[in-house]
Amino acid sequence: MQEITNKIYYVGVNDRNKSLFEGLWPLPNGVSYNSYLIDDEKVCLIDTVEVDFFTQFIEHIHEVIGERPVDYLVINHMEPDHSGSIALIKKYYPNIQIIGNKKTFQMMEGFYGIADGTIEVKNGDSIELGSHTLNFVLTPMVHWPETMVTLWANVLFSGDAFGCFGALNGGVIDEQINCDTFWLEMVRYYSNIVGKYGTPVQNALKKLADVKLDYICATHGPVWHQYIDKVIAEYDRMSKYETEPGLVICYGTMYGNTERAAEVIARAASEAGVKNIVMYNVSKTHHSYIIRDVFRYKGLIVGAPTYNTALYHEMDVLLSELAGKDIKNHLLGWFGSYGWASKAVSEISRWNEEKLHYEPVGEPVEIKQSLTPETKAQCEALGRAMAERLQAE
């Protein structure tokens, strides 16, 4: 197993078989479940891995410490992809002491029926391992109520914070690998899983602001060393709901008429000076990628047909997801089509008034059956209006 620094070892595993993380989010490049072992006078394990990978996990631990016992297990986060091996670890190391906070142990008993052999810590508490000290910082709602992070010298064990999708292909530390594929996957991970909790993330960043970090050891993705400043800046930006200049156009379509309207809008916005434009068919692209780009770009234009005298299902789902993420500070334009009963435009308007609360831009466009010269001109006007508003930003 790889030594990260000063007798801290990576003992995590890679999952290249799971297709959906949490049963929701696509994993085209897999995902890692990261665990770390500190080989000090006292041996301390930081988080575990999903239980399906326990055999590999225990082999990795034995590779580092042989038959020595593990004295402590720190649980920074209780989601089962990180806590799932607790019960089996206790069978291997019956005298292990599990370190967590009050809410950690409430969940641990609920998930695994374990209530003994625990050490409860509060914010600011510490435990000596020998040559170094573990310090604990509680970070509730990043993104569960029990979440905390652990500091060991200038190393931060951050739980899910600063993590991303993607298995580790050989290397573990960022300077050993090409990280190009991880940056957008970090945004997709944050926006879909952590994104609702911008204020708690800001609170956590403030608690850690004065700590000089050499390594960030997250529970998913690379160990950050070379790119620490970039990673922290990205989390700071996302948790403040800051965006880049650009436009997401997403649409539902049954027979191509709404799609043609979206193309007209995109072309008009481009001709008016918007360079960053991404377009998505909401029935073809998994919504996690759309949500990722909504987090990235200030402008959003949505359009869909009326379906069964209501809003096209996949668009209705997407708007519900955006509202659930509580994504702030966006501009919104919208359009819709219908064959015999108009509903889509009014339903999108209702979503914005009641849930999204984005700044409306331009005039909504309603298309009966197919584009006409008049509705095409209205689509062009909507694209230009969004471009002008984005450029005003």
mmCIF file of N, CA and C in Angstrom, residues 32 170 183 199 337-338 354 366:
data_model
loop_
_atom_site.group_PDB
_atom_site.id
_atom_site.type_symbol
_atom_site.label_atom_id
_atom_site.label_comp_id
_atom_site.label_asym_id
_atom_site.label_seq_id
_atom_site.Cartn_x
_atom_site.Cartn_y
_atom_site.Cartn_z
ATOM 1 N N SER A 32 -13.836 5.503 -6.135
ATOM 2 C CA SER A 32 -12.978 4.929 -5.099
ATOM 3 C C SER A 32 -13.628 5.112 -3.734
ATOM 4 N N GLY A 170 -4.192 3.464 -10.507
ATOM 5 C CA GLY A 170 -2.785 3.258 -10.175
ATOM 6 C C GLY A 170 -2.305 4.225 -9.124
ATOM 7 N N TRP A 183 -11.815 17.036 -12.518
ATOM 8 C CA TRP A 183 -12.320 18.366 -12.155
ATOM 9 C C TRP A 183 -13.824 18.482 -12.389
ATOM 10 N N THR A 199 -24.316 26.686 2.808
ATOM 11 C CA THR A 199 -24.006 27.392 4.059
ATOM 12 C C THR A 199 -23.191 26.527 5.007
ATOM 13 N N SER A 337 -44.136 24.120 -26.017
ATOM 14 C CA SER A 337 -44.952 23.848 -27.207
ATOM 15 C C SER A 337 -46.147 22.982 -26.807
ATOM 16 N N TYR A 338 -47.118 22.951 -27.694
ATOM 17 C CA TYR A 338 -48.290 22.118 -27.440
ATOM 18 C C TYR A 338 -48.960 21.793 -28.770
ATOM 19 N N GLU A 354 -42.842 29.624 -7.586
ATOM 20 C CA GLU A 354 -43.080 28.972 -6.300
ATOM 21 C C GLU A 354 -41.845 28.318 -5.701
ATOM 22 N N GLU A 366 -44.314 30.548 -26.530
ATOM 23 C CA GLU A 366 -45.251 29.427 -26.584
ATOM 24 C C GLU A 366 -45.508 29.080 -28.044
#
